[in-house]
């Protein structure tokens, strides 16, 4: 019997309050097992100056993404992310990190290269060929799961947490 | 879950000396993840001939932009470091129903096996207003769209639910207090079963109790096998000891019990072991009398979630709704709650849809009032009885009671059905003519009366149409067989039902004709009876014939109730209905009476009417 497959979905919103991340870990039916969210991170002018063009990637992957994964108690076998910057998280993880690209064309964001592939109407990208192979194997176990949909849940949950911060 | 990578950083050698000194003074930091050291030799050295700390930060540090990897400056820590805090929760472990290999294979092969394309519609659960904990609200928001669960191999359903049914499931699932008040025939049972099934699979409930009227236990069992084939259930019945075992020991996740057993086992319910995550009351109008033993037993059930199902949340008066909420959400609606506040206070807990709103393609329900003249024998008997009755009532003076009036009303209504001496009946003659047409077209008809005796008499007179009986004198064990014969035997064209036994919960959508041989006191009960046939699954229009004898007590009662029905229609949008039964004043007004009782005139008579009519 195969071990249970628990995909993770990490989404980050960025608005006037700063960057805020949410990590949803589900079972293979997309039912929630665990959810973690960060407090908003608001880089200052100094940070913008210091980190320059790398600031976004740094905040998203190294500050928010890593913090979320450190706190998560449920092991994931594959991590889906909603931004290319989060592919950097692979450096901190031993499982594939897959960027689920928006279906709407984003000329600046969508990458068409050897690490990208199409699955279930969505364009995915891994950070290595090995990850792509491993992720493809795992995806076969997820059936017809819509990989973009869980991100909308994460964003909605983040919005709810902002409206009702008291736990 | 731990991540890889260094947790601390030693100041890189390529860093200017002054910065290395600063970092050395601070010591290793774990505040931030760090880049591989291999990236640091790419740094272009910055001048060291001035105090770096005193320079213009924005100008000088821009040289760090030369980095094409994660910048080294994050090792500074302190005010420069970016940190965040993480909160979150693990949720209850969901269950995954096990499908047989064949079923799984079939489902896999057909991603639209429930008829719902994956991306056409997404119904999401929304937290109710009374869900205060963020954890609870997020758990609901993070549930996948219901359509995803129904698609493919996840949750197998035998038929595609209607859109409004998915909305109903999404209404029930997140709520600890809910009143599903859909009109009869829209599938309250199915919506409730699927919502319960999803809660069980989500791990949000483990112990569920469904309470329903005794005649509906079989129906619930059948619906559970259809809509939740993988959820085991048991019926609480048998001897006292057996029932105690079911209440206190049995681990079965879903139990069914009828109201009578619930009331009888009130003592067992007090046991601390009897606790449910979800209690569902079907035909919840059964508890609208808050002082009844049934209502008290229902309220005594220890539970986390309380759902009530009824097509008539307000059967007689707004207080009905308040009494329902005494179970659904105790203390939410105090007895003295003003009627005008009810819509606002119940809005988040109540969902009501009517067929006209949601089933635009359902065959129509055609209602016709057929005025049938009394036969000469009936007319003579009727006028004599009314005249003598009124004289008798007036002679009672101020000792007259509502029961005295009811006795006369009932006697006159019975004469409107049949002449007690000769058995002559204008209604029967009309009915026989109508049924000839029904039978010749191969259709089926249901005939309702408030009394058993006329039904038994009709059974003899309508034998040529294969008349079957379904009322209180038919033993419970035989009733299912009666319904099966009516459904399957093409020679059985007629089912004779009493309002009390046949007006709720039964699915008779294979019948296209409904006759109300006599009228009930309350239009809501009549509507329930009619909706046995006019419900989901009905393929043809349903013709409802209401027999009324003109110039009699029947037509006078109809006029009063019709005025009330129109008022109900005007107010239903506000969620409040007026009294649908007749007040004492209205009952006295049916006759030209000079006598009046000494006590207050506004008592509501619905219960008295029903007890008198039973």
XYZ file of C-alpha atoms in Angstrom:
781
model
C 0.000 0.000 0.000
C 1.364 3.376 -0.980
C 2.069 5.942 1.686
C -0.429 8.778 1.893
C 0.391 11.665 -0.364
C 0.285 15.092 1.228
C 0.937 17.964 -1.155
C 1.681 21.421 0.185
C 0.464 24.660 -1.360
C 2.388 27.788 -0.475
C 1.012 31.127 -1.558
C 2.151 34.626 -0.740
C 0.182 37.802 -1.035
C 1.853 41.184 -1.304
C -0.031 44.390 -0.716
C 0.160 47.551 1.338
C 0.466 45.556 4.552
C 3.506 43.747 3.218
C 4.222 40.152 2.312
C 2.213 37.459 3.995
C 2.451 33.750 3.386
C 0.174 30.806 3.890
C 0.938 27.119 3.647
C -1.873 24.620 3.158
C -1.101 20.931 3.422
C -3.829 18.640 2.149
C -4.473 15.001 1.571
C -4.768 13.657 -1.934
C -8.446 14.668 -1.954
C -7.447 18.251 -1.367
C -8.897 18.231 2.123
C -6.970 20.412 4.553
C -4.664 18.712 7.028
C -2.710 21.695 8.253
C -2.525 25.411 7.677
C 0.184 27.857 8.684
C 0.352 31.537 8.056
C 2.883 34.225 8.783
C 2.527 37.691 10.099
C 2.946 40.281 7.375
C 6.540 41.182 6.554
C 7.015 44.787 5.634
C 10.472 45.568 4.257
C 11.659 49.070 4.935
C 13.338 51.448 2.609
C 16.613 50.257 3.995
C 15.798 46.691 3.044
C 14.840 47.746 -0.415
C 18.141 49.448 -0.778
C 20.128 46.620 0.700
C 18.477 43.756 -1.115
C 17.682 45.451 -4.347
C 16.239 43.204 -6.994
C 16.726 40.182 -4.813
C 14.475 41.493 -2.050
C 11.280 39.850 -3.261
C 12.883 36.458 -3.668
C 14.594 36.761 -0.328
C 11.467 37.746 1.579
C 9.285 35.171 -0.087
C 11.577 32.176 -0.023
C 14.027 32.686 2.794
C 11.988 34.618 5.295
C 8.382 33.562 4.763
C 8.607 30.239 2.938
C 11.285 28.789 5.156
C 9.545 29.957 8.323
C 6.330 28.265 7.247
C 8.010 25.013 6.362
C 9.985 25.022 9.604
C 6.755 25.212 11.574
C 4.767 22.706 9.558
C 4.198 19.441 11.379
C 2.866 17.412 8.473
C 5.521 16.181 6.037
C 4.864 17.053 2.431
C 5.981 14.984 -0.526
C 5.754 17.812 -3.004
C 5.426 21.549 -2.534
C 3.452 23.607 -5.011
C 4.108 27.336 -5.021
C 2.394 30.231 -6.717
C 5.457 32.309 -7.566
C 8.698 31.591 -9.340
C 10.655 33.198 -6.515
C 9.547 30.402 -4.225
C 11.377 27.816 -6.294
C 14.338 28.924 -4.206
C 12.821 27.010 -1.326
C 14.204 23.862 -2.898
C 17.482 24.703 -1.251
C 15.835 24.113 2.105
C 13.750 21.102 1.215
C 14.387 17.528 0.229
C 11.209 17.260 -1.867
C 10.352 18.759 -5.250
C 9.153 22.337 -5.359
C 6.865 23.039 -8.284
C 5.720 26.425 -9.472
C 2.120 26.307 -10.699
C 1.965 29.030 -13.256
C -1.193 31.043 -13.752
C -3.244 29.817 -16.667
C -3.688 33.365 -17.807
C -0.626 34.296 -19.843
C 1.801 36.385 -17.927
C 4.448 37.212 -20.384
C 6.875 38.236 -17.709
C 6.279 35.266 -15.486
C 5.652 32.210 -17.553
C 8.757 30.333 -18.434
C 8.875 27.944 -21.299
C 11.953 25.814 -21.008
C 13.049 22.274 -20.424
C 11.986 22.430 -16.793
C 8.417 23.399 -17.610
C 5.676 21.035 -18.579
C 1.951 20.984 -18.967
C -0.282 19.001 -16.639
C -4.033 19.022 -16.413
C -4.275 22.287 -18.281
C -1.737 23.955 -16.051
C 1.861 24.864 -16.747
C 4.259 23.655 -14.103
C 7.914 24.321 -13.550
C 10.431 22.631 -11.334
C 13.938 23.702 -10.533
C 15.625 20.585 -11.914
C 15.000 17.691 -14.248
C 15.078 15.270 -11.345
C 12.411 17.261 -9.541
C 10.325 17.377 -12.639
C 10.448 13.608 -12.958
C 9.664 13.024 -9.318
C 6.858 15.557 -9.314
C 5.339 13.987 -12.409
C 5.255 10.624 -10.674
C 3.539 12.119 -7.628
C 1.075 14.080 -9.711
C -0.195 10.867 -11.234
C -1.430 9.951 -7.767
C -3.353 13.176 -7.381
C -5.808 12.323 -10.117
C -7.483 15.317 -11.639
C -6.744 17.749 -8.840
C -6.885 21.375 -9.895
C -3.514 22.635 -8.700
C -4.387 26.304 -8.916
C -7.544 26.095 -6.842
C -5.925 25.467 -3.429
C -3.974 28.710 -3.758
C -7.231 30.633 -3.883
C -8.214 28.956 -0.622
C -4.933 29.985 0.941
C -5.366 33.576 -0.165
C -8.948 33.614 1.098
C -7.803 32.248 4.449
C -5.122 34.911 4.670
C -7.730 37.544 3.980
C -9.955 36.090 6.685
C -7.082 36.072 9.154
C -6.499 39.739 8.494
C -10.149 40.525 9.104
C -10.334 38.451 12.282
C -6.851 38.224 13.679
C -7.920 36.902 17.076
C -7.501 33.138 17.208
C 9.230 19.800 9.589
C 12.854 20.808 9.456
C 14.519 22.286 6.457
C 18.001 21.938 5.134
C 20.705 24.531 4.974
C 22.935 26.284 7.418
C 21.293 27.807 10.418
C 24.084 30.230 11.278
C 26.571 32.238 9.417
C 30.146 33.063 9.954
C 31.145 36.411 8.513
C 32.540 35.715 5.076
C 36.189 36.398 4.477
C 35.458 38.361 1.367
C 33.537 40.888 3.390
C 35.173 44.190 4.202
C 36.993 44.100 7.473
C 34.771 46.581 9.216
C 31.708 44.511 8.414
C 33.407 41.301 9.478
C 34.145 42.984 12.768
C 30.595 44.037 13.209
C 29.344 40.566 12.531
C 31.935 39.011 14.748
C 30.736 41.227 17.591
C 27.199 40.116 17.073
C 28.138 36.485 16.803
C 26.304 33.848 14.814
C 22.653 34.515 14.155
C 19.841 32.183 13.409
C 17.489 34.912 12.444
C 17.782 34.430 8.759
C 18.481 31.728 6.279
C 21.748 32.233 4.538
C 23.103 31.724 1.076
C 25.764 29.249 0.258
C 29.169 30.723 0.908
C 30.092 29.936 -2.645
C 28.243 33.001 -3.797
C 30.246 35.432 -1.765
C 33.454 35.586 -3.795
C 31.371 37.302 -6.441
C 31.367 40.372 -4.270
C 33.193 43.374 -5.444
C 35.172 44.752 -2.542
C 34.064 48.121 -1.300
C 36.535 50.741 -0.126
C 37.676 50.351 3.453
C 39.233 53.762 3.901
C 36.210 55.300 5.604
C 33.849 54.420 8.401
C 31.142 52.517 6.598
C 28.645 53.029 9.375
C 28.751 56.802 8.834
C 28.189 56.784 5.110
C 24.992 57.427 3.289
C 23.334 54.027 3.422
C 21.263 54.437 0.320
C 24.158 55.506 -1.793
C 26.915 53.207 -0.684
C 25.144 49.982 -0.095
C 23.715 50.013 -3.559
C 26.869 48.264 -4.517
C 25.313 45.206 -2.974
C 23.067 45.105 -6.009
C 25.970 43.521 -7.724
C 25.005 40.340 -5.986
C 23.111 37.998 -8.207
C 22.294 35.623 -5.415
C 20.779 35.986 -2.015
C 22.596 38.975 -0.584
C 25.000 38.632 2.239
C 23.662 41.676 4.074
C 20.930 39.671 5.742
C 23.517 38.275 8.104
C 23.537 41.601 9.802
C 20.633 40.678 11.977
C 19.276 43.215 14.388
C 17.251 46.005 12.853
C 18.223 44.971 9.347
C 16.961 41.425 9.728
C 13.537 40.526 8.410
C 11.603 38.214 10.652
C 8.119 36.894 10.782
C 6.084 34.851 13.163
C 4.097 31.797 12.171
C 0.791 30.612 13.509
C -1.410 27.789 12.350
C -3.084 24.540 13.143
C -3.345 20.910 12.276
C -6.905 19.947 11.502
C -8.837 16.786 12.309
C -7.678 13.906 10.184
C -10.099 13.447 7.295
C -11.242 9.989 6.382
C -11.033 8.607 2.901
C -13.872 6.296 2.004
C -12.735 3.073 0.479
C -14.197 2.162 -2.843
C -14.221 -1.275 -4.281
C -11.537 -1.686 -6.980
C -14.236 -1.895 -9.623
C -15.919 1.259 -8.422
C -12.632 3.109 -8.235
C -11.707 1.985 -11.716
C -15.035 3.094 -13.065
C -14.766 6.420 -11.311
C -11.241 6.965 -12.540
C -12.316 6.311 -16.069
C -15.054 8.882 -15.843
C -13.915 12.158 -14.336
C -17.476 13.445 -14.607
C -18.959 10.406 -12.942
C -21.265 12.552 -10.898
C -22.105 14.625 -13.880
C -20.275 17.666 -12.598
C -17.565 19.032 -14.824
C -14.596 19.840 -12.681
C -14.307 23.536 -13.314
C -17.793 24.609 -14.187
C -18.832 25.695 -10.701
C -17.162 25.933 -7.358
C -19.302 25.958 -4.272
C -17.215 26.876 -1.275
C -18.098 26.636 2.353
C -18.465 29.977 4.057
C -18.082 30.304 7.810
C -21.318 31.281 9.537
C -21.481 34.461 11.526
C -21.438 32.613 14.839
C -18.162 30.832 14.091
C -15.934 32.994 16.216
C -12.669 31.103 16.361
C -10.259 31.878 13.579
C -9.215 28.246 13.476
C -12.800 27.178 12.920
C -13.382 29.768 10.228
C -10.201 28.888 8.393
C -10.944 25.186 8.505
C -14.180 25.908 6.651
C -12.604 28.297 4.190
C -9.861 25.809 3.411
C -12.213 23.005 2.480
C -12.139 22.199 -1.228
C -15.106 23.161 -3.396
C -17.911 20.660 -3.041
C -17.916 19.945 -6.756
C -14.331 18.718 -6.472
C -15.338 16.162 -3.898
C -18.183 14.921 -6.044
C -16.023 14.624 -9.126
C -14.235 11.480 -10.067
C -13.381 9.028 -7.357
C -13.716 11.284 -4.332
C -17.331 11.168 -3.143
C -19.577 8.976 -5.222
C -23.148 10.126 -5.638
C -25.798 8.174 -7.508
C -27.241 11.240 -9.183
C -26.068 14.694 -9.972
C -27.315 17.086 -7.283
C -29.121 20.197 -8.383
C -27.281 23.467 -7.974
C -29.559 24.548 -5.155
C -28.927 21.233 -3.402
C -25.187 21.832 -3.457
C -25.912 25.277 -2.037
C -27.950 23.592 0.687
C -25.105 21.224 1.504
C -22.736 24.179 1.654
C -25.196 25.889 3.984
C -25.451 22.959 6.375
C -21.857 21.832 6.569
C -20.269 24.786 8.334
C -23.137 25.396 10.715
C -23.495 24.235 14.265
C -27.038 25.602 14.255
C -29.092 25.267 11.101
C -32.705 25.144 10.036
C -33.204 23.781 6.542
C -36.751 24.799 5.717
C -36.983 24.005 2.026
C -40.418 23.400 0.672
C -41.470 19.779 0.584
C -40.014 17.833 -2.268
C -36.780 19.766 -2.755
C -34.652 17.055 -1.175
C -33.973 18.077 2.397
C -33.177 14.464 3.239
C -30.630 14.110 0.465
C -28.935 17.422 1.258
C -28.710 16.496 4.900
C -27.294 13.051 4.230
C -24.617 14.326 1.862
C -23.652 17.150 4.216
C -23.396 14.667 7.077
C -21.353 12.299 4.955
C -18.921 15.059 4.047
C -18.593 16.098 7.681
C -17.829 12.492 8.609
C -15.152 12.312 5.940
C -13.743 15.663 6.956
C -13.316 14.255 10.444
C -15.473 17.044 11.845
C -18.089 14.720 13.299
C -17.895 11.137 14.466
C -21.253 10.519 16.129
C -24.464 11.519 14.414
C -28.066 11.032 15.476
C -31.053 11.464 13.170
C -34.474 11.735 14.809
C -37.501 11.334 12.580
C -41.174 10.327 12.787
C -41.667 6.604 13.066
C -43.151 6.132 9.571
C -40.068 7.745 8.059
C -37.367 5.542 9.590
C -37.564 3.163 6.654
C -37.423 6.028 4.209
C -34.330 7.453 5.891
C -32.666 4.061 5.733
C -33.348 3.825 2.039
C -32.074 7.332 1.384
C -28.935 6.673 3.428
C -28.167 3.603 1.352
C -28.576 5.690 -1.787
C -26.681 8.840 -0.823
C -24.187 7.496 1.695
C -23.592 3.930 0.699
C -20.319 3.830 2.595
C -21.619 5.233 5.890
C -22.838 2.528 8.273
C -25.955 3.283 10.265
C -28.208 1.561 12.754
C -31.734 2.061 14.010
C -32.213 2.468 17.738
C -35.023 0.014 18.475
C -35.756 -3.207 20.301
C -35.942 -3.958 23.986
C -34.963 -1.501 26.665
C -31.575 -3.169 27.083
C -30.963 -3.289 23.379
C -31.786 0.364 23.051
C -29.519 1.218 25.976
C -26.698 -0.548 24.154
C -27.375 1.456 21.000
C -27.419 4.706 22.966
C -24.404 4.129 25.150
C -22.134 1.447 23.701
C -22.528 1.013 19.979
C -19.707 2.652 18.029
C -21.760 3.026 14.857
C -21.176 6.579 13.552
C -24.759 7.232 12.499
C -27.869 6.276 14.424
C -31.533 6.631 13.530
C -34.290 6.906 16.078
C -37.943 7.865 15.967
C -39.462 10.527 18.189
C -41.418 8.055 20.253
C -38.331 6.027 21.193
C -36.417 9.221 21.875
C -39.096 10.326 24.307
C -39.324 6.892 25.902
C -35.554 6.761 26.408
C -35.302 10.193 27.967
C -33.782 8.604 31.046
C -31.030 6.913 29.069
C -30.208 10.140 27.278
C -29.136 11.613 30.584
C -26.243 9.155 30.636
C -22.935 10.973 30.205
C -21.951 8.482 27.534
C -24.728 9.679 25.289
C -23.202 12.523 23.360
C -23.396 13.398 19.688
C -21.400 15.627 17.435
C -24.476 16.244 15.325
C -28.181 15.778 16.026
C -30.644 16.162 13.173
C -34.384 16.517 13.751
C -36.468 15.634 10.717
C -39.979 17.043 10.534
C -38.858 19.284 13.342
C -42.263 20.855 13.698
C -42.767 17.936 16.079
C -40.981 19.964 18.751
C -42.755 23.258 18.242
C -44.633 22.730 21.498
C -41.748 23.499 23.778
C -43.384 21.891 26.806
C -44.029 18.554 25.133
C -42.005 15.551 26.240
C -40.726 15.184 22.699
C -39.351 18.718 22.655
C -37.821 18.296 26.087
C -36.155 15.033 25.106
C -34.759 16.569 21.930
C -33.380 19.552 23.795
C -31.844 17.261 26.413
C -29.619 15.545 23.865
C -25.994 16.483 24.438
C -24.670 17.657 21.123
C -22.237 19.939 19.342
C -24.304 20.665 16.255
C -28.079 20.981 15.959
C -29.834 20.839 12.634
C -33.575 20.898 12.110
C -35.443 20.009 8.930
C -38.966 21.097 8.218
C -40.965 22.401 5.333
C -43.156 24.389 7.688
C -40.939 26.284 10.111
C -43.943 28.362 11.074
C -46.999 26.189 10.992
C -49.338 28.251 13.082
C -47.642 31.219 14.636
C -44.225 32.870 14.926
C -43.709 31.207 18.299
C -43.237 27.945 16.388
C -39.976 29.322 15.072
C -38.861 30.428 18.516
C -39.522 26.949 19.868
C -37.556 25.353 17.048
C -34.632 27.569 17.896
C -34.802 26.424 21.487
C -33.310 23.223 20.085
C -31.275 24.641 17.193
C -29.557 27.379 19.158
C -30.645 27.511 22.770
C -31.096 30.975 24.246
C -30.697 32.658 20.887
C -34.373 33.550 20.650
C -35.951 34.284 24.043
C -39.691 33.576 24.219
C -40.450 37.269 24.309
C -38.554 38.002 21.076
C -40.568 40.528 19.025
C -41.893 39.072 15.793
C -40.376 41.851 13.742
C -36.930 40.894 15.018
C -37.213 37.258 13.918
C -36.029 37.666 10.314
C -32.883 39.451 11.406
C -32.101 37.029 14.224
C -32.703 33.878 12.207
C -31.256 34.916 8.865
C -27.869 33.272 9.258
C -29.313 29.992 10.487
C -32.277 29.486 8.222
C -32.386 28.441 4.585
C -35.683 28.177 2.767
C -36.239 27.678 -0.938
C -39.495 26.978 -2.737
C -39.931 24.999 -5.904
C -40.798 27.989 -7.988
C -37.432 29.508 -7.123
C -35.201 26.563 -7.868
C -36.969 24.041 -10.044
C -37.854 26.070 -13.041
C -38.085 22.951 -15.185
C -40.186 20.913 -12.751
C -43.649 19.966 -13.981
C -46.256 22.378 -12.671
C -48.642 21.802 -9.800
C -52.171 22.674 -10.847
C -54.660 23.295 -8.070
C -58.344 23.387 -8.772
C -61.146 23.874 -6.307
C -64.028 21.623 -7.257
C -67.296 22.752 -5.763
C -69.514 19.732 -5.281
C -73.144 20.168 -4.345
C -74.448 18.067 -1.504
C -76.903 15.375 -2.495
C -80.499 16.100 -1.446
C -80.162 13.659 1.434
C -76.967 15.353 2.588
C -78.447 18.843 2.245
C -81.460 17.973 4.356
C -79.325 16.328 6.983
C -76.812 19.163 6.966
C -79.287 22.015 7.394
C -81.068 20.243 10.192
C -77.821 19.514 11.990
C -76.557 23.070 11.680
C -79.821 24.587 12.811
C -80.087 22.351 15.849
C -76.416 22.745 16.577
C -76.514 26.537 16.609
C -79.558 26.520 18.830
C -77.755 24.189 21.202
C -74.631 26.337 21.274
C -76.549 29.509 21.950
C -78.379 27.761 24.745
C -75.035 27.143 26.424
C -74.607 30.853 27.045
C -71.319 31.788 28.639
C -70.578 28.157 29.456
C -69.843 27.549 25.798
C -66.300 26.426 24.949
C -64.345 26.080 21.786
C -64.750 22.319 22.057
C -68.517 22.707 21.788
C -68.079 24.588 18.550
C -65.591 22.049 17.252
C -68.005 19.232 17.846
C -70.540 20.914 15.648
C -67.959 21.763 13.003
C -66.776 18.170 12.826
C -70.280 16.793 12.656
C -71.131 19.113 9.787
C -67.900 18.348 7.943
C -68.628 14.644 8.175
C -72.071 15.202 6.696
C -70.376 17.115 3.868
C -68.483 13.917 3.120
C -71.306 11.409 3.471
C -74.865 11.350 4.609
C -74.542 9.273 7.784
C -77.774 7.357 7.171
C -77.745 6.643 3.458
C -74.071 7.018 2.622
C -74.974 9.434 -0.172
C -72.097 11.678 -1.164
C -71.755 14.279 -3.844
C -67.990 14.167 -3.409
C -67.885 10.424 -3.923
C -69.850 10.687 -7.146
C -67.467 13.317 -8.457
C -64.466 11.346 -7.262
C -65.573 8.184 -8.998
C -65.981 10.074 -12.247
C -62.533 11.603 -11.925
C -60.908 8.298 -11.048
C -62.345 6.650 -14.123
C -60.278 9.062 -16.139
C -57.225 8.551 -13.958
C -57.379 4.764 -14.218
C -58.084 4.699 -17.930
C -54.955 6.731 -18.555
C -52.898 4.371 -16.392
C -52.161 7.103 -13.835
C -52.263 6.975 -10.067
C -54.011 9.151 -7.514
C -53.699 9.869 -3.803
C -56.807 10.751 -1.821
C -56.491 12.517 1.525
C -58.989 12.754 4.344
C -58.613 13.824 7.945
C -60.587 10.823 9.196
C -59.964 7.111 8.883
C -63.650 6.154 8.635
C -64.289 7.890 5.316
C -61.113 6.328 3.946
C -62.280 2.866 4.916
C -65.671 3.558 3.383
C -64.047 4.888 0.230
C -61.857 1.792 -0.004
C -64.964 -0.314 -0.488
C -66.585 2.048 -2.939
C -63.391 2.503 -4.963
C -62.360 -1.135 -5.065
C -62.620 -1.176 -8.850
C -59.655 1.216 -8.976
C -57.505 -0.989 -6.774
C -57.734 1.330 -3.790
C -55.088 0.814 -1.087
C -55.155 2.283 2.400
C -52.360 4.011 4.319
C -53.468 5.436 7.641
C -53.232 4.963 11.365
C -55.144 1.701 11.388
C -52.737 0.057 8.986
C -49.970 -1.602 11.054
C -46.542 -0.039 10.570
C -45.043 -3.297 9.362
C -47.523 -3.402 6.492
C -47.188 0.186 5.339
C -44.035 -0.224 3.294
C -45.681 -3.094 1.423
C -48.701 -0.900 0.703
C -46.493 1.776 -0.802
C -44.564 -0.780 -2.861
C -47.789 -2.210 -4.258
C -49.055 1.255 -5.087
C -45.773 2.047 -6.793
C -45.338 -1.169 -8.753
C -48.754 -2.718 -9.381
C -50.349 -1.144 -12.469
C -53.791 -2.191 -11.232
C -53.516 -0.165 -8.015
C -54.547 3.309 -9.085
C -55.614 4.788 -5.768
C -53.972 5.314 -2.403
C -56.184 6.471 0.451
C -54.184 8.370 3.028
C -54.891 10.275 6.190
C -53.222 13.652 6.603
C -51.711 12.530 9.866
C -50.001 9.453 8.506
C -49.282 10.302 4.923
C -48.555 13.981 4.817
C -44.856 13.961 5.624
C -41.698 12.397 4.327
C -43.043 9.959 1.769
C -41.943 9.977 -1.843
C -44.915 9.320 -4.083
C -43.817 11.200 -7.162
C -45.156 8.467 -9.407
C -48.683 9.723 -8.671
C -49.996 12.593 -10.776
C -53.314 13.249 -9.094
C -54.041 14.356 -5.550
C -57.570 14.671 -4.191
C -58.268 16.439 -0.921
C -61.564 14.749 -0.084
C -61.965 17.033 2.900
C -59.867 19.963 3.990
C -57.450 20.149 6.873
C -57.537 23.059 9.264
C -54.119 24.223 8.275
C -53.043 24.900 4.662
C -49.446 24.019 5.560
C -50.494 20.447 6.303
C -52.376 20.303 3.032
C -49.297 21.553 1.214
C -47.236 18.788 2.780
C -49.753 16.232 1.631
C -49.782 17.587 -1.909
C -46.017 17.563 -2.013
C -45.900 13.786 -1.544
C -46.546 13.702 -5.275
C -45.195 17.066 -6.421
C -41.542 16.581 -5.636
C -38.250 15.890 -7.316
C -38.531 13.032 -9.714
C -42.005 13.950 -10.827
C -42.145 13.727 -14.591
C -45.615 15.080 -15.307
C -47.802 17.877 -13.989
C -49.585 17.163 -10.728
C -53.274 17.978 -10.608
C -54.604 18.730 -7.144
C -58.356 18.671 -6.656
C -59.784 20.211 -3.515
C -63.388 19.225 -2.902
C -65.510 21.948 -1.360
C -69.234 21.815 -0.765
C -70.716 25.285 -1.313
C -72.966 26.881 1.260
C -71.564 24.777 4.056
C -69.108 25.025 6.908
C -66.415 23.794 4.482
C -66.674 26.794 2.219
C -66.723 29.170 5.198
C -63.548 27.638 6.604
C -61.938 27.792 3.165
C -62.647 31.499 2.881
C -60.995 32.200 6.223
C -57.956 30.082 5.429
C -57.580 31.508 1.936
C -57.375 34.999 3.354
C -54.648 33.769 5.666
C -52.812 32.026 2.878
C -52.667 35.262 0.919
C -51.305 37.033 3.956
C -48.703 34.276 4.338
C -47.615 34.778 0.733
C -47.143 38.471 1.345
C -45.018 37.946 4.428
C -42.983 34.883 3.533
C -40.314 37.073 1.991
C -39.736 38.517 5.431
C -39.534 35.050 6.918
C -42.502 35.613 9.182
C -45.895 34.011 8.784
C -49.107 34.852 10.553
C -51.223 32.287 12.293
C -52.372 29.768 9.737
C -54.772 28.000 12.036
C -57.973 29.627 13.018
C -58.237 31.677 16.143
C -60.985 31.059 18.626
C -62.665 34.217 17.437
C -62.623 32.960 13.874
C -64.035 29.587 14.865
C -66.888 31.206 16.742
C -67.400 33.424 13.718
C -68.224 30.418 11.562
C -71.726 30.404 13.031
C -74.240 33.021 13.939
C -73.663 32.667 17.644
C -74.688 34.989 20.386
C -73.081 32.849 23.065
C -69.469 33.547 23.983
C -67.156 32.028 26.584
C -66.135 34.105 29.560
C -62.351 33.775 28.974
C -60.142 35.654 26.516
C -61.147 35.454 22.892
C -57.802 35.198 21.076
C -56.575 31.734 21.975
C -54.983 29.893 19.074
C -56.857 26.781 18.232
C -54.623 24.795 15.986
C -53.731 22.166 18.543
C -57.292 21.904 19.749
C -58.487 21.570 16.202
C -56.082 18.779 15.492
C -56.892 16.910 18.660
C -60.563 17.240 17.914
C -60.033 16.056 14.373
C -57.771 13.133 15.203
